[in-house]
Tab-separated table of C-alpha atoms in Angstrom:
chain	number	residue	atom	x	y	z
A	1	UNK	CA	28.684	135.221	-7.115
A	2	UNK	CA	28.940	137.592	-10.004
A	3	UNK	CA	32.304	138.741	-11.486
A	4	UNK	CA	32.720	141.499	-14.095
A	5	UNK	CA	36.431	142.110	-13.671
A	6	UNK	CA	38.248	139.983	-16.228
A	7	UNK	CA	38.870	143.028	-18.448
A	8	UNK	CA	40.541	144.869	-15.614
A	9	UNK	CA	42.010	142.313	-13.262
A	10	UNK	CA	44.681	139.697	-13.448
A	11	UNK	CA	43.052	136.873	-11.563
A	12	UNK	CA	45.159	134.580	-9.438
A	13	UNK	CA	43.288	132.208	-7.183
A	14	UNK	CA	45.465	131.109	-4.340
A	15	UNK	CA	44.389	128.886	-1.489
A	16	UNK	CA	45.452	129.195	2.155
A	17	UNK	CA	49.135	129.948	2.850
A	18	UNK	CA	50.139	131.902	-0.223
A	19	UNK	CA	53.423	133.435	0.870
A	20	UNK	CA	53.564	136.580	-1.348
A	21	UNK	CA	50.760	137.977	0.852
A	22	UNK	CA	53.589	138.855	3.241
A	23	UNK	CA	54.211	141.981	1.163
A	24	UNK	CA	50.865	143.397	2.368
A	25	UNK	CA	51.896	143.408	6.010
A	26	UNK	CA	53.762	146.652	6.683
A	27	UNK	CA	54.991	145.449	10.067
A	28	UNK	CA	56.641	142.366	8.637
A	29	UNK	CA	54.112	139.931	10.089
A	30	UNK	CA	52.355	137.445	7.848
A	31	UNK	CA	48.621	138.286	7.771
A	32	UNK	CA	46.398	135.736	9.457
A	33	UNK	CA	45.528	132.997	6.997
A	34	UNK	CA	41.943	131.751	6.801
A	35	UNK	CA	40.233	128.743	5.377
A	36	UNK	CA	38.288	129.475	2.179
A	37	UNK	CA	40.656	132.259	1.176
A	38	UNK	CA	41.216	133.425	-2.412
A	39	UNK	CA	43.189	136.358	-3.795
A	40	UNK	CA	43.260	138.233	-7.085
A	41	UNK	CA	44.994	141.390	-8.245
A	42	UNK	CA	43.988	144.555	-10.118
A	43	UNK	CA	46.584	146.311	-12.249
A	44	UNK	CA	46.265	150.111	-11.979
A	45	UNK	CA	48.664	150.604	-14.930
A	46	UNK	CA	50.425	153.560	-13.238
A	47	UNK	CA	53.150	153.886	-10.628
A	48	UNK	CA	52.344	154.599	-7.001
A	49	UNK	CA	53.941	158.048	-7.319
A	50	UNK	CA	51.803	158.793	-10.380
A	51	UNK	CA	48.702	157.806	-8.415
A	52	UNK	CA	49.693	160.147	-5.588
A	53	UNK	CA	50.227	163.008	-8.051
A	54	UNK	CA	46.805	162.398	-9.617
A	55	UNK	CA	45.065	162.479	-6.252
A	56	UNK	CA	46.934	165.501	-4.897
A	57	UNK	CA	45.994	167.500	-8.005
A	58	UNK	CA	42.391	166.306	-8.229
A	59	UNK	CA	39.717	168.961	-8.664
A	60	UNK	CA	38.175	167.939	-5.344
A	61	UNK	CA	41.085	168.308	-2.948
A	62	UNK	CA	41.804	165.266	-0.786
A	63	UNK	CA	41.295	165.925	2.917
A	64	UNK	CA	42.448	164.398	6.182
A	65	UNK	CA	41.789	164.760	9.893
A	66	UNK	CA	45.231	163.589	11.036
A	67	UNK	CA	46.172	167.218	11.750
A	68	UNK	CA	43.081	167.864	13.866
A	69	UNK	CA	44.026	170.485	16.470
A	70	UNK	CA	47.546	170.989	15.093
A	71	UNK	CA	48.919	174.569	15.010
A	72	UNK	CA	47.958	176.553	11.897
A	73	UNK	CA	49.380	179.881	10.758
A	74	UNK	CA	48.447	182.846	8.569
A	75	UNK	CA	50.895	185.571	7.539
A	76	UNK	CA	50.214	188.907	9.226
A	77	UNK	CA	50.324	190.814	5.918
A	78	UNK	CA	47.202	188.931	4.830
A	79	UNK	CA	45.094	189.741	7.890
A	80	UNK	CA	43.825	192.522	10.063
A	81	UNK	CA	43.248	192.069	13.770
A	82	UNK	CA	39.640	192.775	14.639
A	83	UNK	CA	38.960	195.550	17.188
A	84	UNK	CA	42.085	195.271	19.381
A	85	UNK	CA	41.963	197.234	22.648
A	86	UNK	CA	44.193	197.741	25.671
A	87	UNK	CA	43.196	195.170	28.307
A	88	UNK	CA	45.233	196.341	31.319
A	89	UNK	CA	44.737	199.481	33.420
A	90	UNK	CA	47.771	201.057	31.775
A	91	UNK	CA	49.957	199.942	28.885
A	92	UNK	CA	53.413	201.376	28.327
A	93	UNK	CA	53.916	202.189	24.667
A	94	UNK	CA	57.582	201.934	23.661
A	95	UNK	CA	59.853	202.961	20.820
A	96	UNK	CA	61.268	199.447	20.395
A	97	UNK	CA	59.906	195.898	20.908
A	98	UNK	CA	61.622	195.420	24.254
A	99	UNK	CA	61.330	196.502	27.864
A	100	UNK	CA	64.646	198.212	27.220
A	101	UNK	CA	62.924	200.493	24.718
A	102	UNK	CA	62.042	204.004	25.767
A	103	UNK	CA	58.512	204.598	27.025
A	104	UNK	CA	56.948	207.086	24.641
A	105	UNK	CA	53.574	207.349	26.362
A	106	UNK	CA	50.862	205.273	28.015
A	107	UNK	CA	47.501	203.966	26.814
A	108	UNK	CA	44.627	203.525	29.278
A	109	UNK	CA	42.451	200.443	29.484
A	110	UNK	CA	39.897	200.011	26.652
A	111	UNK	CA	41.867	202.330	24.353
A	112	UNK	CA	41.589	201.093	20.743
A	113	UNK	CA	44.865	200.541	18.889
A	114	UNK	CA	45.815	199.965	15.260
A	115	UNK	CA	48.130	196.971	14.890
A	116	UNK	CA	50.419	196.991	11.867
A	117	UNK	CA	52.787	194.158	12.680
A	118	UNK	CA	54.043	191.444	15.019
A	119	UNK	CA	57.731	191.684	15.830
A	120	UNK	CA	60.217	189.621	17.771
A	121	UNK	CA	61.394	190.842	21.152
A	122	UNK	CA	64.866	192.311	20.658
A	123	UNK	CA	65.654	192.671	24.336
A	124	UNK	CA	66.180	190.464	27.358
A	125	UNK	CA	63.093	188.273	27.479
A	126	UNK	CA	63.679	187.430	31.133
A	127	UNK	CA	63.482	191.056	32.181
A	128	UNK	CA	60.504	192.120	34.260
A	129	UNK	CA	58.638	195.412	34.260
A	130	UNK	CA	56.871	196.922	37.284
A	131	UNK	CA	53.278	197.697	36.424
A	132	UNK	CA	52.655	201.294	37.563
A	133	UNK	CA	50.123	204.007	36.958
A	134	UNK	CA	50.836	207.349	35.384
A	135	UNK	CA	49.782	210.463	37.234
A	136	UNK	CA	46.772	210.859	34.961
A	137	UNK	CA	45.616	207.301	35.576
A	138	UNK	CA	46.324	207.555	39.300
A	139	UNK	CA	43.835	210.371	39.400
A	140	UNK	CA	41.379	208.376	37.302
A	141	UNK	CA	41.687	205.235	39.439
A	142	UNK	CA	42.169	206.968	42.804
A	143	UNK	CA	39.109	205.262	44.214
A	144	UNK	CA	40.293	201.821	43.096
A	145	UNK	CA	42.603	199.760	45.245
A	146	UNK	CA	45.663	199.084	43.080
A	147	UNK	CA	48.492	196.671	43.846
A	148	UNK	CA	51.761	196.986	41.966
A	149	UNK	CA	53.251	193.719	40.666
A	150	UNK	CA	55.824	192.513	38.194
A	151	UNK	CA	55.265	190.790	34.851
A	152	UNK	CA	57.629	189.103	32.427
A	153	UNK	CA	58.382	190.316	28.932
A	154	UNK	CA	56.833	188.338	26.065
A	155	UNK	CA	58.565	186.834	23.029
A	156	UNK	CA	56.701	189.026	20.554
A	157	UNK	CA	55.306	192.567	20.556
A	158	UNK	CA	52.561	194.261	18.635
A	159	UNK	CA	53.743	197.009	16.326
A	160	UNK	CA	51.153	199.792	16.336
A	161	UNK	CA	50.598	202.959	14.351
A	162	UNK	CA	49.803	206.118	16.269
A	163	UNK	CA	49.520	209.505	14.652
A	164	UNK	CA	52.465	209.551	12.184
A	165	UNK	CA	54.799	207.105	13.956
A	166	UNK	CA	55.025	203.438	14.896
A	167	UNK	CA	55.437	202.112	18.409
A	168	UNK	CA	55.359	198.839	20.294
A	169	UNK	CA	53.165	197.385	23.006
A	170	UNK	CA	53.327	194.041	24.758
A	171	UNK	CA	50.858	191.507	23.381
A	172	UNK	CA	49.807	190.634	26.926
A	173	UNK	CA	48.499	194.193	27.323
A	174	UNK	CA	46.100	193.836	24.408
A	175	UNK	CA	42.811	191.997	23.950
A	176	UNK	CA	42.709	190.748	20.390
A	177	UNK	CA	40.651	187.620	19.763
A	178	UNK	CA	40.011	187.442	16.025
A	179	UNK	CA	41.528	188.169	12.651
A	180	UNK	CA	39.810	188.989	9.369
A	181	UNK	CA	41.396	187.923	6.089
A	182	UNK	CA	42.277	190.948	3.917
A	183	UNK	CA	43.156	189.027	0.744
A	184	UNK	CA	42.856	185.462	-0.474
A	185	UNK	CA	45.620	183.462	1.159
A	186	UNK	CA	46.574	180.078	2.642
A	187	UNK	CA	46.752	178.716	6.156
A	188	UNK	CA	50.000	176.862	6.761
A	189	UNK	CA	51.423	174.114	8.937
A	190	UNK	CA	54.140	176.382	10.322
A	191	UNK	CA	55.161	180.076	10.464
A	192	UNK	CA	56.891	180.146	7.072
A	193	UNK	CA	55.618	180.315	3.489
A	194	UNK	CA	57.624	177.205	2.688
A	195	UNK	CA	55.433	175.163	5.030
A	196	UNK	CA	52.653	172.921	3.748
A	197	UNK	CA	49.313	174.649	3.122
A	198	UNK	CA	46.418	173.131	5.091
A	199	UNK	CA	43.847	175.052	3.078
A	200	UNK	CA	42.752	178.286	1.455
A	201	UNK	CA	41.232	181.344	3.080
A	202	UNK	CA	39.134	183.932	1.295
A	203	UNK	CA	38.852	187.653	1.834
A	204	UNK	CA	36.417	188.341	4.654
A	205	UNK	CA	36.928	185.028	6.472
A	206	UNK	CA	37.350	185.364	10.237
A	207	UNK	CA	39.354	183.103	12.524
A	208	UNK	CA	40.128	183.037	16.231
A	209	UNK	CA	43.664	183.800	17.343
A	210	UNK	CA	45.476	180.942	19.089
A	211	UNK	CA	48.934	182.487	19.382
A	212	UNK	CA	51.480	184.838	17.854
A	213	UNK	CA	54.833	184.482	16.111
A	214	UNK	CA	56.945	187.212	14.476
A	215	UNK	CA	54.977	188.204	11.333
A	216	UNK	CA	52.571	185.278	11.771
A	217	UNK	CA	49.293	184.645	13.572
A	218	UNK	CA	48.501	181.175	14.868
A	219	UNK	CA	44.809	180.450	14.407
A	220	UNK	CA	42.261	177.826	15.336
A	221	UNK	CA	41.529	176.065	12.049
A	222	UNK	CA	39.046	173.407	10.981
A	223	UNK	CA	39.762	169.713	11.587
A	224	UNK	CA	39.559	168.607	7.937
A	225	UNK	CA	42.642	169.849	6.110
A	226	UNK	CA	44.579	169.242	2.900
A	227	UNK	CA	47.139	166.441	3.405
A	228	UNK	CA	50.725	166.441	2.244
A	229	UNK	CA	51.702	164.224	-0.711
A	230	UNK	CA	53.481	161.983	1.801
A	231	UNK	CA	50.227	161.607	3.748
A	232	UNK	CA	48.403	160.607	0.572
A	233	UNK	CA	51.098	158.092	-0.329
A	234	UNK	CA	50.827	156.345	3.032
A	235	UNK	CA	47.097	155.821	2.503
A	236	UNK	CA	47.160	154.950	-1.189
A	237	UNK	CA	49.933	152.377	-0.727
A	238	UNK	CA	48.125	148.993	-0.818
A	239	UNK	CA	50.250	147.867	2.113
A	240	UNK	CA	48.771	150.631	4.255
A	241	UNK	CA	50.184	151.474	7.643
A	242	UNK	CA	49.360	148.168	9.312
A	243	UNK	CA	48.902	145.634	6.544
A	244	UNK	CA	45.105	145.941	6.744
A	245	UNK	CA	43.741	143.411	4.272
A	246	UNK	CA	40.107	144.248	4.943
A	247	UNK	CA	40.234	147.302	2.690
A	248	UNK	CA	40.913	144.749	-0.082
A	249	UNK	CA	38.029	142.390	0.782
A	250	UNK	CA	35.934	141.908	-2.332
A	251	UNK	CA	32.502	143.434	-1.936
A	252	UNK	CA	31.138	141.465	-4.899
A	253	UNK	CA	31.746	138.050	-3.306
A	254	UNK	CA	29.531	136.173	-0.872
A	255	UNK	CA	30.912	135.234	2.541
A	256	UNK	CA	28.913	131.970	2.320
A	257	UNK	CA	27.528	131.605	5.847
A	258	UNK	CA	23.996	130.666	6.960
A	259	UNK	CA	21.433	133.197	8.175
A	260	UNK	CA	21.875	132.018	11.754
A	261	UNK	CA	25.474	133.288	11.676
A	262	UNK	CA	24.399	136.736	10.508
A	263	UNK	CA	21.633	136.832	13.112
A	264	UNK	CA	24.319	136.557	15.810
A	265	UNK	CA	25.889	139.737	14.457
A	266	UNK	CA	22.500	141.463	14.280
A	267	UNK	CA	21.434	140.645	17.831
A	268	UNK	CA	20.288	143.785	19.709
A	269	UNK	CA	20.593	145.863	16.520
A	270	UNK	CA	17.118	147.374	16.540
A	271	UNK	CA	15.003	146.758	13.471
A	272	UNK	CA	17.905	144.846	11.870
A	273	UNK	CA	17.720	142.067	14.475
A	274	UNK	CA	16.703	138.760	12.901
A	275	UNK	CA	17.222	140.027	9.346
A	276	UNK	CA	20.060	137.627	8.520
A	277	UNK	CA	17.990	135.888	5.838
A	278	UNK	CA	17.174	139.228	4.180
A	279	UNK	CA	20.860	140.132	3.982
A	280	UNK	CA	21.723	136.737	2.517
A	281	UNK	CA	18.963	137.083	-0.089
A	282	UNK	CA	20.127	140.603	-0.921
A	283	UNK	CA	23.733	139.481	-1.200
A	284	UNK	CA	22.954	136.577	-3.491
A	285	UNK	CA	20.506	138.480	-5.692
A	286	UNK	CA	22.746	141.490	-6.202
A	287	UNK	CA	26.175	139.895	-5.843
A	288	UNK	CA	27.284	141.776	-2.728
A	289	UNK	CA	29.315	140.722	0.312
A	290	UNK	CA	26.825	140.256	3.153
A	291	UNK	CA	29.262	141.470	5.818
A	292	UNK	CA	29.698	144.707	3.909
A	293	UNK	CA	25.942	145.158	3.546
A	294	UNK	CA	25.474	144.694	7.284
A	295	UNK	CA	28.335	147.068	8.105
A	296	UNK	CA	26.856	149.692	5.778
A	297	UNK	CA	23.394	149.273	7.267
A	298	UNK	CA	24.672	149.476	10.854
A	299	UNK	CA	26.500	152.705	10.046
A	300	UNK	CA	23.654	154.422	8.206
A	301	UNK	CA	20.835	153.248	10.477
A	302	UNK	CA	22.472	153.918	13.834
A	303	UNK	CA	22.616	150.179	14.536
A	304	UNK	CA	19.022	149.775	13.427
A	305	UNK	CA	17.571	152.543	15.586
A	306	UNK	CA	17.325	155.603	13.301
A	307	UNK	CA	13.970	157.047	12.333
A	308	UNK	CA	14.463	156.107	8.687
A	309	UNK	CA	15.275	152.519	9.659
A	310	UNK	CA	12.464	152.019	12.174
A	311	UNK	CA	9.787	153.432	9.898
A	312	UNK	CA	8.488	156.822	8.753
A	313	UNK	CA	4.895	157.223	7.578
A	314	UNK	CA	4.514	158.886	4.180
A	315	UNK	CA	1.387	159.712	2.222
A	316	UNK	CA	0.350	161.478	-0.966
A	317	UNK	CA	-1.083	165.004	-0.889
A	318	UNK	CA	-3.603	166.575	-3.257
A	319	UNK	CA	-0.884	167.346	-5.797
A	320	UNK	CA	0.186	163.723	-5.894
A	321	UNK	CA	3.395	164.449	-3.989
A	322	UNK	CA	4.733	162.198	-1.222
A	323	UNK	CA	4.983	163.981	2.151
A	324	UNK	CA	5.758	162.856	5.685
A	325	UNK	CA	2.651	162.211	7.752
A	326	UNK	CA	2.013	164.494	10.720
A	327	UNK	CA	-0.888	164.901	13.124
A	328	UNK	CA	-1.986	168.025	11.284
A	329	UNK	CA	-1.965	166.603	7.729
A	330	UNK	CA	-2.920	162.948	8.259
A	331	UNK	CA	-6.572	163.442	7.299
A	332	UNK	CA	-5.582	165.207	4.071
A	333	UNK	CA	-3.273	162.465	2.778
A	334	UNK	CA	-3.969	159.289	0.866
A	335	UNK	CA	-2.123	155.996	0.406
A	336	UNK	CA	-0.298	156.310	3.717
A	337	UNK	CA	2.448	153.736	4.185
A	338	UNK	CA	5.216	153.113	6.694
A	339	UNK	CA	8.535	153.379	4.827
A	340	UNK	CA	11.952	151.947	5.687
A	341	UNK	CA	15.403	153.029	4.554
A	342	UNK	CA	18.332	151.033	5.938
A	343	UNK	CA	21.152	152.655	3.987
A	344	UNK	CA	20.250	156.353	4.132
A	345	UNK	CA	19.599	156.380	0.406
A	346	UNK	CA	18.447	159.782	-0.820
A	347	UNK	CA	18.895	161.336	2.636
A	348	UNK	CA	20.587	164.618	1.773
A	349	UNK	CA	22.332	166.685	4.449
A	350	UNK	CA	19.741	169.416	3.975
A	351	UNK	CA	16.753	167.076	4.462
A	352	UNK	CA	17.875	163.721	5.846
A	353	UNK	CA	14.522	162.476	7.172
A	354	UNK	CA	12.146	163.918	4.592
A	355	UNK	CA	14.261	163.096	1.536
A	356	UNK	CA	15.186	159.640	2.799
A	357	UNK	CA	11.553	158.789	3.578
A	358	UNK	CA	10.326	160.092	0.202
A	359	UNK	CA	12.954	157.995	-1.559
A	360	UNK	CA	11.735	154.935	0.339
A	361	UNK	CA	8.095	155.690	-0.537
A	362	UNK	CA	8.833	156.203	-4.231
A	363	UNK	CA	10.707	152.878	-4.303
A	364	UNK	CA	7.988	151.066	-2.298
A	365	UNK	CA	10.241	150.105	0.592
A	366	UNK	CA	7.360	149.273	2.882
A	367	UNK	CA	9.027	146.514	4.909
A	368	UNK	CA	12.500	146.236	6.457
A	369	UNK	CA	13.209	143.221	4.259
A	370	UNK	CA	12.369	145.122	1.070
A	371	UNK	CA	14.481	148.059	2.179
A	372	UNK	CA	17.455	145.742	2.711
A	373	UNK	CA	17.111	143.901	-0.608
A	374	UNK	CA	16.368	146.897	-2.807
A	375	UNK	CA	18.882	149.078	-0.969
A	376	UNK	CA	21.525	146.492	-1.773
A	377	UNK	CA	20.705	146.879	-5.466
A	378	UNK	CA	21.289	150.640	-5.224
A	379	UNK	CA	24.652	150.105	-3.513
A	380	UNK	CA	25.730	147.553	-6.087
A	381	UNK	CA	24.744	149.656	-9.081
A	382	UNK	CA	26.149	152.875	-7.648
A	383	UNK	CA	29.657	151.661	-6.876
A	384	UNK	CA	30.439	147.968	-6.889
A	385	UNK	CA	29.057	147.210	-10.363
A	386	UNK	CA	29.470	150.616	-11.932
A	387	UNK	CA	31.583	151.281	-15.030
A	388	UNK	CA	34.673	151.689	-12.847
A	389	UNK	CA	34.326	148.266	-11.167
A	390	UNK	CA	34.983	149.456	-7.607
A	391	UNK	CA	34.557	146.106	-5.865
A	392	UNK	CA	36.620	146.835	-2.714
A	393	UNK	CA	36.706	149.642	-0.177
A	394	UNK	CA	40.155	150.522	-1.499
A	395	UNK	CA	38.808	150.854	-5.042
A	396	UNK	CA	35.833	152.896	-3.863
A	397	UNK	CA	38.300	155.393	-2.455
A	398	UNK	CA	41.021	155.055	-5.128
A	399	UNK	CA	39.390	154.576	-8.527
A	400	UNK	CA	41.168	151.844	-10.542
A	401	UNK	CA	40.782	154.055	-13.629
A	402	UNK	CA	42.287	157.177	-12.103
A	403	UNK	CA	45.089	156.920	-14.652
A	404	UNK	CA	42.472	157.414	-17.369
A	405	UNK	CA	41.215	160.658	-15.822
A	406	UNK	CA	38.456	159.076	-13.744
A	407	UNK	CA	39.685	159.988	-10.252
A	408	UNK	CA	36.494	162.024	-9.679
A	409	UNK	CA	34.385	158.881	-9.123
A	410	UNK	CA	35.431	158.131	-5.556
A	411	UNK	CA	33.273	157.552	-2.498
A	412	UNK	CA	34.932	160.120	-0.222
A	413	UNK	CA	37.593	162.828	-0.227
A	414	UNK	CA	38.995	161.672	3.147
A	415	UNK	CA	42.267	159.905	2.335
A	416	UNK	CA	41.750	157.559	5.294
A	417	UNK	CA	38.191	156.587	4.351
A	418	UNK	CA	38.928	153.026	3.178
A	419	UNK	CA	40.971	152.160	6.271
A	420	UNK	CA	38.343	153.670	8.565
A	421	UNK	CA	35.552	151.540	7.098
A	422	UNK	CA	37.344	148.271	7.761
A	423	UNK	CA	36.944	148.111	11.553
A	424	UNK	CA	33.241	147.284	11.441
A	425	UNK	CA	33.644	144.783	8.592
A	426	UNK	CA	36.536	143.093	10.380
A	427	UNK	CA	34.454	142.881	13.555
A	428	UNK	CA	31.640	141.182	11.635
A	429	UNK	CA	33.984	138.644	10.026
A	430	UNK	CA	35.476	137.781	13.397
A	431	UNK	CA	32.013	136.957	14.793
A	432	UNK	CA	31.282	134.505	11.996
A	433	UNK	CA	32.145	130.818	11.784
A	434	UNK	CA	34.389	130.092	8.782
A	435	UNK	CA	33.327	132.854	6.323
A	436	UNK	CA	34.845	133.129	2.842
A	437	UNK	CA	37.704	135.623	2.422
A	438	UNK	CA	38.072	136.952	-1.127
A	439	UNK	CA	40.765	139.602	-1.671
A	440	UNK	CA	41.463	141.907	-4.617
A	441	UNK	CA	44.789	143.685	-4.109
A	442	UNK	CA	45.970	146.600	-6.293
A	443	UNK	CA	49.205	146.411	-8.276
A	444	UNK	CA	51.151	149.524	-9.260
A	445	UNK	CA	53.811	149.632	-11.955
A	446	UNK	CA	57.485	149.828	-11.060
A	447	UNK	CA	59.166	153.187	-11.566
């Protein structure tokens, strides 16, 4: 086991029932104690509130999906409603936003309107209006069977411009599905500018209307949104929401179990099945927690079934460039090899298969075992043993040197990333017989 953390960490090795671990359990319960358990601490040299402020103001905004599907609002002054038209056979246009307002005239179905505002109903919202046809429309629809019925007044009305005046029409009489952003603005958690901003919108963006409030449009907004400082604090607090110690499991420490134990975890996992010895060799050679390596491989390889994991043939073309083998180019290529990539290394979003396979070919990952061992080296060098010493999931997400301006080197912008990664690692640990538990828990300065 390799350790490069004495310059950064205050090491305290504690065996079994070390009581101060109680502070990590947010629900007041003492975390389950294991045999072969050791704990150390890393001093972040800043307060928790300072850490939150650093993350909230980072160049790459933190994001969260905890508000997925929650109402989102844009101020009406910043938008225009796209191509609104009358959607009922006849719409009464009034002088005030209420059924008590005088009817100025009627608009027929499909008539385009110009909306200039959204205003609160100033009348009796329980009042009902009989839907009738004007003489003109009666003549137009004389061949159509028409049944008069009542409808209730809505809470808000559209304010429209017509000729040189403004009038009001019920929102239920109008088909208006989308808005277009007129000027750079923000989408907010509620219908007030004092509400938290979920994100920024740029001129020309279009969104679908979900609802209406006085002076505000509720819109359907993306799932990933900017969190509040309070949201960030909940996730950055080492205690977490449920005392989850697995985000503090050291990724640079062996779990010290035989290959047969890992093979139990890898059973029915595609090309990864039976590779317990390869993971142990990779862990020992590169100083990486074997449970983490397996969890990472399962995630990136689709439990050992992805194309990159099961093997992609690559050859060299006439220019000496590696290309994926196809039926049409096979005869033109040389040095064809089956390549394996267990960790999705080099697989960019724009070319996941091609780029991942080329990376494997260039690194000579021609067997699953080689892909596991050499892939582990890439993982270790990229994060665990980098200059920022990010040897836990927590540290990968929250850089220990953020107080020195290094918050940019973090594995993900999702504030819940570290917690989300722990489920698979925890599941692996629980399948093993007496693995080693090494923890590295952050310490923040008192205010």
